[in-house]
C-alpha cells in the first residue's frame, strides 16, 4: 500500500465498505457458524457418544477385515484370483466363437474370393494368411478377456475396494522404495500392460512413476495367460491324475503370477537404490466410502476407453507381424526357409537356456502381440520338423484338442524343462510393441523405453539359464 495514492486507498476502502453492507450485518456470525457446523459434522463422523450408532459403522467393520494384518492379503489375493478366474473361464467360449467366425468361416471365404480373381499366391499369402490371420487371432484371444477383466476391475475401483488394495500393498512397495499406488497399476497390468503403464499416472512422483512403468511388465497380461494355461495343462497337469490336473495347472499359473509380483518388488528396490535412487514419498490415502458401482458408466469407461483403445493399438501392430510370419516361412534360401535357417542357427544358443530356436523366433515375431505366440510356435514346429498338419507354411493355427497340441510339441523335442522355462520366459520377456509404444508416449524418453524393453529379456534369460543348470544338476544328474 506504500506506493498507492490516497485516491486509490480511498477507492479500495469504499469498495470494501460497500461489499460489507451488501453481505449483510450477520456475515461474520454466518462464517463462524459455518466453521463450527463443519467441525461438528466432522466430529460426528469420527466421535460417537454412548448410545449412538457409529458413523460409517458398516464401512469401518468391512475395513477392519479387508485391511487387517492377517486377512487383508489373503482376501486381496482371493479377490484378484476370482477376477482372473472369471476372466479366463468366461473368455473361453466367446474366444472360441470369434475364432470360429473369423478363422474357420471368414478365412476360407477370403481365400475363395482371392482365387476367383486370380490373386497371385504370394499376395494371397501375405494379405490373408499373414496379415488377416494375425489380426483375427489378436481379436479372438484379446477381446473377450479384456471385455471381462476391465469391467470387473473398474467395478472394484468404483466400489471402493482398489484403494484398500493400495493401502494393503503400500508398506511392501514403500520398503522397496516404490509408491503404494504402484499396486493399482500392477493390478491393471494383469489385464493389459499398456493400460497398466497408463494407470501409473495416478502416481505424482516422477521417479516412483518411472519405477512403476519399468516393472509393470512383470504383471502377466491377458495375452500371456493363454500360453501359461496351455503349457501348464499339457506338461504340469499331465504329471498328476486327471482329477487333480486342473487344480495343479492353475496352481502353477498362479505361482508364476505371484513370482512376477515378487520380481516387481525386487526390481523396484534395485532401481530405487541405484539409477533411480530416492526415498519413497509419503502416501496419504483417503479411503473412500463403499458405494454401489455405477454400472453404465463403468461399462462405458472399461469397454470404450480401455478395451477398444488397447485392442486397436494391438491390431495395428499385429498386422505387420502376420506379414513377417508368412514371409519368413515362405522365402527360401537354398532348400530351407528363412525361419528354418534361424531355428537351426539359434537352437544351440537357445538350449543353453532350456529353450529352443522355435520359441526364440516365435517371441521375436510376436513382439507386436503376445496373443500369437502359441499359434506361431505350432506353425514353426510343424514347419521345422516336417510334420503333417497345420494349414500351410506361414499359416498360424491352433488345435481344438490339447492332446493334439501336446503331440506336436513333444514331436518338436519339448520336455518338462522346456515347458517350465517357457512359462518363466513368458513372464520375463520384452513388452509387446503396444506397451513399448505406450511407455515411450508416457515417458517421452528412448532411454527408459529401452530399459523397460531389454531389462526383462536379460532377467528372463538369466533365470532360465540358472533354472536349466539347477535342473540338470539335481533332476537329470
GROMACS .gro file of C-alpha atoms in nm:
model
  477
    1UNK     CA    1   0.000   0.000   0.000
    2UNK     CA    2   0.303   0.231   0.031
    3UNK     CA    3   0.313   0.305  -0.342
    4UNK     CA    4  -0.060   0.365  -0.374
    5UNK     CA    5  -0.202   0.714  -0.380
    6UNK     CA    6  -0.459   0.846  -0.135
    7UNK     CA    7  -0.721   0.830  -0.409
    8UNK     CA    8  -0.655   0.460  -0.470
    9UNK     CA    9  -0.671   0.384  -0.098
   10UNK     CA   10  -1.000   0.568  -0.072
   11UNK     CA   11  -1.141   0.366  -0.362
   12UNK     CA   12  -1.036   0.036  -0.201
   13UNK     CA   13  -1.190   0.132   0.132
   14UNK     CA   14  -1.511   0.241  -0.036
   15UNK     CA   15  -1.534  -0.088  -0.226
   16UNK     CA   16  -1.477  -0.285   0.095
   17UNK     CA   17  -1.738  -0.080   0.280
   18UNK     CA   18  -1.993  -0.134   0.002
   19UNK     CA   19  -1.928  -0.506  -0.004
   20UNK     CA   20  -1.957  -0.517   0.374
   21UNK     CA   21  -2.311  -0.378   0.369
   22UNK     CA   22  -2.412  -0.594   0.073
   23UNK     CA   23  -2.310  -0.908   0.260
   24UNK     CA   24  -2.536  -0.814   0.548
   25UNK     CA   25  -2.492  -0.740   0.914
   26UNK     CA   26  -2.473  -1.107   1.012
   27UNK     CA   27  -2.191  -1.202   0.774
   28UNK     CA   28  -1.931  -1.251   1.047
   29UNK     CA   29  -2.171  -1.462   1.253
   30UNK     CA   30  -2.261  -1.669   0.945
   31UNK     CA   31  -1.894  -1.751   0.873
   32UNK     CA   32  -1.829  -1.852   1.234
   33UNK     CA   33  -2.144  -2.065   1.243
   34UNK     CA   34  -2.046  -2.247   0.920
   35UNK     CA   35  -1.700  -2.322   1.060
   36UNK     CA   36  -1.847  -2.470   1.377
   37UNK     CA   37  -2.110  -2.660   1.174
   38UNK     CA   38  -1.839  -2.819   0.958
   39UNK     CA   39  -1.634  -2.904   1.266
   40UNK     CA   40  -1.939  -3.062   1.428
   41UNK     CA   41  -2.013  -3.262   1.113
   42UNK     CA   42  -1.657  -3.396   1.104
   43UNK     CA   43  -1.671  -3.481   1.475
   44UNK     CA   44  -1.995  -3.675   1.433
   45UNK     CA   45  -1.824  -3.896   1.171
   46UNK     CA   46  -1.534  -3.983   1.399
   47UNK     CA   47  -1.661  -3.949   1.756
   48UNK     CA   48  -1.952  -4.142   1.900
   49UNK     CA   49  -2.133  -4.086   2.225
   50UNK     CA   50  -2.273  -4.355   2.443
   51UNK     CA   51  -2.590  -4.499   2.292
   52UNK     CA   52  -2.530  -4.351   1.947
   53UNK     CA   53  -2.471  -4.558   1.635
   54UNK     CA   54  -2.119  -4.522   1.498
   55UNK     CA   55  -2.096  -4.317   1.177
   56UNK     CA   56  -1.994  -4.528   0.876
   57UNK     CA   57  -2.012  -4.830   1.108
   58UNK     CA   58  -2.060  -5.073   0.819
   59UNK     CA   59  -1.765  -4.932   0.625
   60UNK     CA   60  -1.544  -4.947   0.933
   61UNK     CA   61  -1.642  -5.306   1.006
   62UNK     CA   62  -1.560  -5.407   0.648
   63UNK     CA   63  -1.229  -5.218   0.658
   64UNK     CA   64  -1.128  -5.396   0.979
   65UNK     CA   65  -1.145  -5.718   0.777
   66UNK     CA   66  -1.018  -5.623   0.428
   67UNK     CA   67  -0.728  -5.411   0.560
   68UNK     CA   68  -0.636  -5.625   0.859
   69UNK     CA   69  -0.284  -5.756   0.901
   70UNK     CA   70  -0.389  -6.122   0.887
   71UNK     CA   71  -0.686  -6.124   0.649
   72UNK     CA   72  -0.606  -5.832   0.418
   73UNK     CA   73  -0.359  -6.013   0.191
   74UNK     CA   74  -0.545  -6.347   0.167
   75UNK     CA   75  -0.869  -6.166   0.082
   76UNK     CA   76  -0.689  -5.947  -0.170
   77UNK     CA   77  -0.534  -6.248  -0.348
   78UNK     CA   78  -0.867  -6.432  -0.333
   79UNK     CA   79  -1.046  -6.133  -0.489
   80UNK     CA   80  -0.788  -6.092  -0.765
   81UNK     CA   81  -0.780  -6.470  -0.825
   82UNK     CA   82  -1.158  -6.464  -0.862
   83UNK     CA   83  -1.133  -6.183  -1.118
   84UNK     CA   84  -0.864  -6.377  -1.308
   85UNK     CA   85  -1.067  -6.698  -1.296
   86UNK     CA   86  -1.381  -6.523  -1.422
   87UNK     CA   87  -1.173  -6.362  -1.697
   88UNK     CA   88  -1.009  -6.685  -1.814
   89UNK     CA   89  -1.315  -6.909  -1.773
   90UNK     CA   90  -1.557  -6.652  -1.913
   91UNK     CA   91  -1.339  -6.573  -2.214
   92UNK     CA   92  -1.306  -6.931  -2.338
   93UNK     CA   93  -1.647  -6.957  -2.505
   94UNK     CA   94  -1.659  -6.612  -2.675
   95UNK     CA   95  -1.295  -6.656  -2.784
   96UNK     CA   96  -1.391  -6.986  -2.944
   97UNK     CA   97  -1.689  -6.826  -3.119
   98UNK     CA   98  -1.477  -6.540  -3.254
   99UNK     CA   99  -1.207  -6.781  -3.372
  100UNK     CA  100  -1.470  -6.999  -3.539
  101UNK     CA  101  -1.626  -6.697  -3.713
  102UNK     CA  102  -1.309  -6.516  -3.817
  103UNK     CA  103  -1.079  -6.814  -3.886
  104UNK     CA  104  -1.297  -7.114  -3.969
  105UNK     CA  105  -1.572  -6.926  -4.158
  106UNK     CA  106  -1.446  -6.594  -4.299
  107UNK     CA  107  -1.087  -6.705  -4.376
  108UNK     CA  108  -1.196  -6.971  -4.633
  109UNK     CA  109  -1.435  -6.718  -4.791
  110UNK     CA  110  -1.148  -6.472  -4.835
  111UNK     CA  111  -0.928  -6.748  -4.981
  112UNK     CA  112  -1.202  -6.843  -5.228
  113UNK     CA  113  -1.254  -6.479  -5.327
  114UNK     CA  114  -0.879  -6.436  -5.383
  115UNK     CA  115  -0.872  -6.748  -5.601
  116UNK     CA  116  -1.173  -6.631  -5.805
  117UNK     CA  117  -0.994  -6.311  -5.908
  118UNK     CA  118  -0.666  -6.497  -5.972
  119UNK     CA  119  -0.479  -6.310  -5.700
  120UNK     CA  120  -0.107  -6.402  -5.704
  121UNK     CA  121  -0.029  -6.675  -5.448
  122UNK     CA  122   0.226  -6.458  -5.268
  123UNK     CA  123  -0.017  -6.165  -5.233
  124UNK     CA  124  -0.288  -6.405  -5.114
  125UNK     CA  125  -0.045  -6.540  -4.854
  126UNK     CA  126   0.078  -6.202  -4.732
  127UNK     CA  127  -0.266  -6.040  -4.704
  128UNK     CA  128  -0.490  -6.331  -4.598
  129UNK     CA  129  -0.271  -6.598  -4.438
  130UNK     CA  130  -0.039  -6.337  -4.290
  131UNK     CA  131  -0.199  -6.000  -4.208
  132UNK     CA  132  -0.561  -6.116  -4.175
  133UNK     CA  133  -0.495  -6.427  -3.963
  134UNK     CA  134  -0.264  -6.236  -3.731
  135UNK     CA  135  -0.532  -5.971  -3.680
  136UNK     CA  136  -0.804  -6.230  -3.618
  137UNK     CA  137  -0.600  -6.422  -3.358
  138UNK     CA  138  -0.539  -6.099  -3.169
  139UNK     CA  139  -0.910  -6.011  -3.177
  140UNK     CA  140  -1.026  -6.362  -3.083
  141UNK     CA  141  -0.778  -6.406  -2.799
  142UNK     CA  142  -0.755  -6.049  -2.668
  143UNK     CA  143  -1.105  -5.901  -2.695
  144UNK     CA  144  -1.308  -6.140  -2.470
  145UNK     CA  145  -1.064  -6.134  -2.174
  146UNK     CA  146  -1.033  -5.755  -2.185
  147UNK     CA  147  -1.411  -5.715  -2.219
  148UNK     CA  148  -1.446  -5.917  -1.895
  149UNK     CA  149  -1.140  -5.808  -1.697
  150UNK     CA  150  -1.162  -5.431  -1.743
  151UNK     CA  151  -1.530  -5.401  -1.635
  152UNK     CA  152  -1.465  -5.622  -1.330
  153UNK     CA  153  -1.155  -5.420  -1.241
  154UNK     CA  154  -1.343  -5.092  -1.288
  155UNK     CA  155  -1.630  -5.220  -1.072
  156UNK     CA  156  -1.386  -5.293  -0.788
  157UNK     CA  157  -1.242  -4.945  -0.837
  158UNK     CA  158  -1.587  -4.785  -0.833
  159UNK     CA  159  -1.696  -4.992  -0.534
  160UNK     CA  160  -1.405  -4.854  -0.333
  161UNK     CA  161  -1.206  -5.176  -0.292
  162UNK     CA  162  -0.898  -5.088  -0.501
  163UNK     CA  163  -0.787  -4.807  -0.264
  164UNK     CA  164  -0.787  -5.078   0.007
  165UNK     CA  165  -0.558  -5.289  -0.215
  166UNK     CA  166  -0.320  -4.991  -0.242
  167UNK     CA  167  -0.340  -4.949   0.136
  168UNK     CA  168  -0.251  -5.316   0.193
  169UNK     CA  169   0.040  -5.310  -0.054
  170UNK     CA  170   0.172  -4.969   0.047
  171UNK     CA  171   0.409  -5.099   0.314
  172UNK     CA  172   0.568  -5.356   0.080
  173UNK     CA  173   0.618  -5.110  -0.204
  174UNK     CA  174   0.745  -4.841   0.036
  175UNK     CA  175   1.007  -5.083   0.169
  176UNK     CA  176   1.105  -5.147  -0.193
  177UNK     CA  177   1.149  -4.772  -0.248
  178UNK     CA  178   0.836  -4.751  -0.463
  179UNK     CA  179   0.492  -4.596  -0.421
  180UNK     CA  180   0.188  -4.767  -0.270
  181UNK     CA  181  -0.023  -4.674  -0.571
  182UNK     CA  182   0.204  -4.896  -0.782
  183UNK     CA  183  -0.019  -5.179  -0.658
  184UNK     CA  184  -0.303  -5.031  -0.864
  185UNK     CA  185  -0.102  -5.000  -1.185
  186UNK     CA  186   0.039  -5.350  -1.125
  187UNK     CA  187  -0.313  -5.491  -1.090
  188UNK     CA  188  -0.422  -5.312  -1.407
  189UNK     CA  189  -0.122  -5.470  -1.581
  190UNK     CA  190  -0.275  -5.814  -1.525
  191UNK     CA  191  -0.536  -5.710  -1.780
  192UNK     CA  192  -0.304  -5.525  -2.018
  193UNK     CA  193   0.045  -5.389  -1.958
  194UNK     CA  194  -0.021  -5.090  -2.185
  195UNK     CA  195  -0.321  -4.999  -1.968
  196UNK     CA  196  -0.107  -5.059  -1.658
  197UNK     CA  197   0.153  -4.813  -1.786
  198UNK     CA  198  -0.118  -4.553  -1.844
  199UNK     CA  199  -0.255  -4.622  -1.494
  200UNK     CA  200   0.078  -4.506  -1.342
  201UNK     CA  201  -0.047  -4.151  -1.398
  202UNK     CA  202  -0.205  -4.174  -1.052
  203UNK     CA  203   0.150  -4.162  -0.906
  204UNK     CA  204   0.260  -3.800  -0.857
  205UNK     CA  205   0.634  -3.859  -0.806
  206UNK     CA  206   0.815  -3.879  -1.146
  207UNK     CA  207   1.080  -4.115  -1.001
  208UNK     CA  208   0.828  -4.356  -0.850
  209UNK     CA  209   0.610  -4.340  -1.158
  210UNK     CA  210   0.911  -4.441  -1.370
  211UNK     CA  211   0.979  -4.736  -1.135
  212UNK     CA  212   0.616  -4.845  -1.175
  213UNK     CA  213   0.637  -4.817  -1.555
  214UNK     CA  214   0.958  -5.021  -1.582
  215UNK     CA  215   0.829  -5.301  -1.357
  216UNK     CA  216   0.474  -5.323  -1.496
  217UNK     CA  217   0.579  -5.587  -1.748
  218UNK     CA  218   0.617  -5.834  -1.460
  219UNK     CA  219   0.237  -5.847  -1.438
  220UNK     CA  220   0.105  -6.125  -1.663
  221UNK     CA  221  -0.117  -5.952  -1.920
  222UNK     CA  222  -0.416  -6.129  -2.075
  223UNK     CA  223  -0.214  -6.201  -2.389
  224UNK     CA  224   0.020  -6.424  -2.187
  225UNK     CA  225  -0.243  -6.608  -1.982
  226UNK     CA  226  -0.340  -6.848  -2.267
  227UNK     CA  227   0.025  -6.951  -2.313
  228UNK     CA  228   0.068  -7.010  -1.939
  229UNK     CA  229  -0.256  -7.207  -1.907
  230UNK     CA  230  -0.197  -7.426  -2.214
  231UNK     CA  231   0.163  -7.517  -2.128
  232UNK     CA  232   0.078  -7.580  -1.763
  233UNK     CA  233  -0.216  -7.801  -1.863
  234UNK     CA  234  -0.005  -8.013  -2.100
  235UNK     CA  235   0.321  -8.055  -1.910
  236UNK     CA  236   0.243  -7.989  -1.542
  237UNK     CA  237  -0.118  -8.106  -1.521
  238UNK     CA  238  -0.007  -8.418  -1.708
  239UNK     CA  239   0.216  -8.517  -1.415
  240UNK     CA  240  -0.078  -8.587  -1.181
  241UNK     CA  241  -0.405  -8.785  -1.202
  242UNK     CA  242  -0.672  -8.634  -1.425
  243UNK     CA  243  -0.892  -8.529  -1.131
  244UNK     CA  244  -0.609  -8.312  -0.992
  245UNK     CA  245  -0.479  -8.181  -1.324
  246UNK     CA  246  -0.692  -7.865  -1.328
  247UNK     CA  247  -0.601  -7.761  -0.973
  248UNK     CA  248  -0.230  -7.833  -1.020
  249UNK     CA  249  -0.219  -7.647  -1.353
  250UNK     CA  250  -0.399  -7.347  -1.204
  251UNK     CA  251  -0.160  -7.353  -0.907
  252UNK     CA  252   0.139  -7.345  -1.143
  253UNK     CA  253  -0.002  -7.045  -1.333
  254UNK     CA  254  -0.085  -6.857  -1.011
  255UNK     CA  255   0.268  -6.938  -0.889
  256UNK     CA  256   0.414  -6.772  -1.199
  257UNK     CA  257   0.191  -6.466  -1.142
  258UNK     CA  258   0.298  -6.439  -0.775
  259UNK     CA  259   0.662  -6.477  -0.883
  260UNK     CA  260   0.605  -6.180  -1.113
  261UNK     CA  261   0.481  -5.972  -0.817
  262UNK     CA  262   0.789  -6.074  -0.618
  263UNK     CA  263   1.019  -5.971  -0.905
  264UNK     CA  264   0.833  -5.641  -0.936
  265UNK     CA  265   0.919  -5.565  -0.572
  266UNK     CA  266   1.281  -5.681  -0.611
  267UNK     CA  267   1.343  -5.477  -0.926
  268UNK     CA  268   1.168  -5.173  -0.772
  269UNK     CA  269   1.406  -5.199  -0.476
  270UNK     CA  270   1.707  -5.237  -0.706
  271UNK     CA  271   1.612  -4.936  -0.918
  272UNK     CA  272   1.538  -4.718  -0.614
  273UNK     CA  273   1.881  -4.800  -0.470
  274UNK     CA  274   2.073  -4.739  -0.794
  275UNK     CA  275   1.979  -4.549  -1.111
  276UNK     CA  276   1.652  -4.419  -0.963
  277UNK     CA  277   1.781  -4.359  -0.613
  278UNK     CA  278   1.550  -4.183  -0.372
  279UNK     CA  279   1.325  -4.218  -0.072
  280UNK     CA  280   0.969  -4.339  -0.112
  281UNK     CA  281   0.736  -4.040  -0.096
  282UNK     CA  282   0.470  -4.008   0.171
  283UNK     CA  283   0.144  -4.163   0.062
  284UNK     CA  284  -0.165  -4.005   0.213
  285UNK     CA  285  -0.456  -4.220   0.103
  286UNK     CA  286  -0.813  -4.131   0.189
  287UNK     CA  287  -1.021  -4.446   0.186
  288UNK     CA  288  -1.347  -4.353   0.014
  289UNK     CA  289  -1.676  -4.488   0.148
  290UNK     CA  290  -1.812  -4.803  -0.014
  291UNK     CA  291  -2.079  -4.723  -0.268
  292UNK     CA  292  -2.287  -4.906  -0.528
  293UNK     CA  293  -2.100  -4.922  -0.861
  294UNK     CA  294  -2.225  -4.706  -1.148
  295UNK     CA  295  -2.289  -4.985  -1.396
  296UNK     CA  296  -2.338  -4.792  -1.720
  297UNK     CA  297  -2.051  -4.552  -1.657
  298UNK     CA  298  -1.830  -4.848  -1.565
  299UNK     CA  299  -1.917  -5.032  -1.887
  300UNK     CA  300  -1.851  -4.724  -2.098
  301UNK     CA  301  -1.519  -4.644  -1.928
  302UNK     CA  302  -1.390  -5.001  -1.938
  303UNK     CA  303  -1.515  -5.104  -2.283
  304UNK     CA  304  -1.464  -4.783  -2.481
  305UNK     CA  305  -1.181  -4.600  -2.306
  306UNK     CA  306  -0.977  -4.910  -2.220
  307UNK     CA  307  -1.074  -5.224  -2.414
  308UNK     CA  308  -1.129  -5.074  -2.760
  309UNK     CA  309  -0.837  -4.833  -2.724
  310UNK     CA  310  -0.588  -5.107  -2.629
  311UNK     CA  311  -0.729  -5.357  -2.882
  312UNK     CA  312  -0.697  -5.107  -3.167
  313UNK     CA  313  -0.331  -5.045  -3.082
  314UNK     CA  314  -0.267  -5.422  -3.070
  315UNK     CA  315  -0.431  -5.476  -3.411
  316UNK     CA  316  -0.220  -5.202  -3.569
  317UNK     CA  317   0.097  -5.377  -3.452
  318UNK     CA  318  -0.024  -5.735  -3.514
  319UNK     CA  319  -0.091  -5.694  -3.887
  320UNK     CA  320   0.277  -5.633  -3.979
  321UNK     CA  321   0.374  -5.928  -3.755
  322UNK     CA  322   0.147  -6.158  -3.955
  323UNK     CA  323   0.310  -6.044  -4.277
  324UNK     CA  324   0.657  -6.114  -4.133
  325UNK     CA  325   0.549  -6.462  -4.015
  326UNK     CA  326   0.432  -6.557  -4.364
  327UNK     CA  327   0.741  -6.413  -4.534
  328UNK     CA  328   0.999  -6.588  -4.311
  329UNK     CA  329   0.820  -6.920  -4.364
  330UNK     CA  330   0.789  -6.886  -4.742
  331UNK     CA  331   1.107  -6.709  -4.855
  332UNK     CA  332   1.371  -6.977  -4.913
  333UNK     CA  333   1.749  -6.965  -4.929
  334UNK     CA  334   1.851  -7.294  -5.079
  335UNK     CA  335   1.627  -7.574  -4.956
  336UNK     CA  336   1.536  -7.406  -4.626
  337UNK     CA  337   1.310  -7.111  -4.544
  338UNK     CA  338   1.436  -6.809  -4.353
  339UNK     CA  339   1.252  -6.941  -4.047
  340UNK     CA  340   1.424  -7.281  -4.069
  341UNK     CA  341   1.765  -7.116  -4.111
  342UNK     CA  342   1.710  -6.907  -3.798
  343UNK     CA  343   1.580  -7.204  -3.596
  344UNK     CA  344   1.880  -7.421  -3.686
  345UNK     CA  345   2.123  -7.135  -3.618
  346UNK     CA  346   1.970  -7.037  -3.281
  347UNK     CA  347   1.898  -7.386  -3.142
  348UNK     CA  348   2.243  -7.438  -2.984
  349UNK     CA  349   2.221  -7.096  -2.817
  350UNK     CA  350   1.860  -7.148  -2.702
  351UNK     CA  351   1.933  -7.492  -2.549
  352UNK     CA  352   2.171  -7.326  -2.301
  353UNK     CA  353   1.864  -7.151  -2.159
  354UNK     CA  354   1.641  -7.461  -2.171
  355UNK     CA  355   1.451  -7.324  -2.472
  356UNK     CA  356   1.472  -7.388  -2.847
  357UNK     CA  357   1.503  -7.193  -3.171
  358UNK     CA  358   1.129  -7.215  -3.240
  359UNK     CA  359   1.050  -7.038  -2.912
  360UNK     CA  360   1.306  -6.762  -2.973
  361UNK     CA  361   1.178  -6.696  -3.326
  362UNK     CA  362   0.815  -6.705  -3.209
  363UNK     CA  363   0.882  -6.440  -2.943
  364UNK     CA  364   1.073  -6.221  -3.187
  365UNK     CA  365   0.791  -6.239  -3.441
  366UNK     CA  366   0.527  -6.197  -3.169
  367UNK     CA  367   0.667  -5.869  -3.035
  368UNK     CA  368   0.359  -5.689  -3.173
  369UNK     CA  369   0.119  -5.916  -2.981
  370UNK     CA  370   0.169  -6.191  -2.721
  371UNK     CA  371  -0.159  -6.347  -2.836
  372UNK     CA  372   0.003  -6.501  -3.144
  373UNK     CA  373   0.284  -6.685  -2.958
  374UNK     CA  374   0.117  -7.029  -2.939
  375UNK     CA  375  -0.020  -7.026  -3.300
  376UNK     CA  376   0.327  -6.919  -3.420
  377UNK     CA  377   0.505  -7.188  -3.214
  378UNK     CA  378   0.276  -7.458  -3.355
  379UNK     CA  379   0.324  -7.336  -3.713
  380UNK     CA  380   0.705  -7.315  -3.675
  381UNK     CA  381   0.723  -7.657  -3.506
  382UNK     CA  382   0.531  -7.821  -3.791
  383UNK     CA  383   0.749  -7.633  -4.042
  384UNK     CA  384   1.084  -7.723  -3.880
  385UNK     CA  385   1.003  -8.089  -3.805
  386UNK     CA  386   0.829  -8.154  -4.141
  387UNK     CA  387   0.523  -8.286  -3.959
  388UNK     CA  388   0.196  -8.329  -4.143
  389UNK     CA  389  -0.066  -8.089  -4.013
  390UNK     CA  390  -0.130  -7.720  -3.994
  391UNK     CA  391  -0.270  -7.512  -4.278
  392UNK     CA  392   0.041  -7.441  -4.481
  393UNK     CA  393   0.376  -7.269  -4.440
  394UNK     CA  394   0.340  -6.939  -4.258
  395UNK     CA  395  -0.024  -7.002  -4.166
  396UNK     CA  396  -0.087  -6.969  -3.791
  397UNK     CA  397  -0.322  -7.221  -3.637
  398UNK     CA  398  -0.441  -7.364  -3.306
  399UNK     CA  399  -0.581  -7.707  -3.232
  400UNK     CA  400  -0.911  -7.778  -3.058
  401UNK     CA  401  -0.756  -8.072  -2.871
  402UNK     CA  402  -0.496  -8.014  -2.601
  403UNK     CA  403  -0.375  -8.366  -2.673
  404UNK     CA  404  -0.306  -8.285  -3.041
  405UNK     CA  405  -0.117  -7.973  -2.934
  406UNK     CA  406   0.087  -8.183  -2.689
  407UNK     CA  407   0.173  -8.432  -2.965
  408UNK     CA  408   0.311  -8.155  -3.188
  409UNK     CA  409   0.517  -8.004  -2.904
  410UNK     CA  410   0.655  -8.344  -2.799
  411UNK     CA  411   0.747  -8.412  -3.161
  412UNK     CA  412   0.934  -8.081  -3.156
  413UNK     CA  413   1.152  -8.211  -2.869
  414UNK     CA  414   0.972  -8.037  -2.584
  415UNK     CA  415   1.028  -8.162  -2.229
  416UNK     CA  416   0.905  -8.055  -1.885
  417UNK     CA  417   1.215  -7.834  -1.859
  418UNK     CA  418   1.124  -7.664  -2.189
  419UNK     CA  419   0.772  -7.601  -2.057
  420UNK     CA  420   0.892  -7.457  -1.724
  421UNK     CA  421   1.139  -7.227  -1.897
  422UNK     CA  422   0.876  -7.116  -2.149
  423UNK     CA  423   0.643  -7.023  -1.862
  424UNK     CA  424   0.925  -6.825  -1.699
  425UNK     CA  425   1.025  -6.662  -2.029
  426UNK     CA  426   0.660  -6.579  -2.100
  427UNK     CA  427   0.664  -6.384  -1.773
  428UNK     CA  428   1.009  -6.234  -1.832
  429UNK     CA  429   1.048  -6.113  -2.187
  430UNK     CA  430   1.011  -5.781  -2.363
  431UNK     CA  431   0.679  -5.594  -2.351
  432UNK     CA  432   0.464  -5.614  -2.663
  433UNK     CA  433   0.502  -5.333  -2.916
  434UNK     CA  434   0.177  -5.171  -2.796
  435UNK     CA  435   0.322  -5.143  -2.445
  436UNK     CA  436   0.662  -5.027  -2.573
  437UNK     CA  437   0.490  -4.752  -2.771
  438UNK     CA  438   0.282  -4.657  -2.465
  439UNK     CA  439   0.595  -4.643  -2.246
  440UNK     CA  440   0.757  -4.402  -2.490
  441UNK     CA  441   0.442  -4.188  -2.506
  442UNK     CA  442   0.427  -4.171  -2.126
  443UNK     CA  443   0.800  -4.116  -2.054
  444UNK     CA  444   0.899  -3.920  -2.370
  445UNK     CA  445   1.235  -4.096  -2.330
  446UNK     CA  446   1.404  -4.351  -2.557
  447UNK     CA  447   1.645  -4.432  -2.275
  448UNK     CA  448   1.378  -4.552  -2.031
  449UNK     CA  449   1.181  -4.716  -2.311
  450UNK     CA  450   1.487  -4.927  -2.399
  451UNK     CA  451   1.549  -5.008  -2.031
  452UNK     CA  452   1.186  -5.120  -1.993
  453UNK     CA  453   1.222  -5.334  -2.306
  454UNK     CA  454   1.556  -5.509  -2.252
  455UNK     CA  455   1.568  -5.544  -1.871
  456UNK     CA  456   1.301  -5.820  -1.867
  457UNK     CA  457   1.474  -6.005  -2.155
  458UNK     CA  458   1.806  -6.012  -1.969
  459UNK     CA  459   1.635  -6.123  -1.650
  460UNK     CA  460   1.438  -6.390  -1.837
  461UNK     CA  461   1.749  -6.538  -1.998
  462UNK     CA  462   1.942  -6.532  -1.670
  463UNK     CA  463   1.662  -6.702  -1.474
  464UNK     CA  464   1.605  -6.962  -1.749
  465UNK     CA  465   1.981  -7.032  -1.756
  466UNK     CA  466   2.002  -7.095  -1.381
  467UNK     CA  467   1.679  -7.296  -1.387
  468UNK     CA  468   1.831  -7.517  -1.658
  469UNK     CA  469   2.160  -7.564  -1.472
  470UNK     CA  470   1.984  -7.650  -1.145
  471UNK     CA  471   1.754  -7.889  -1.334
  472UNK     CA  472   2.049  -8.064  -1.497
  473UNK     CA  473   2.232  -8.088  -1.166
  474UNK     CA  474   1.953  -8.220  -0.944
  475UNK     CA  475   1.694  -8.374  -1.178
  476UNK     CA  476   1.892  -8.514  -1.470
  477UNK     CA  477   2.223  -8.559  -1.287
   0.00000   0.00000   0.00000
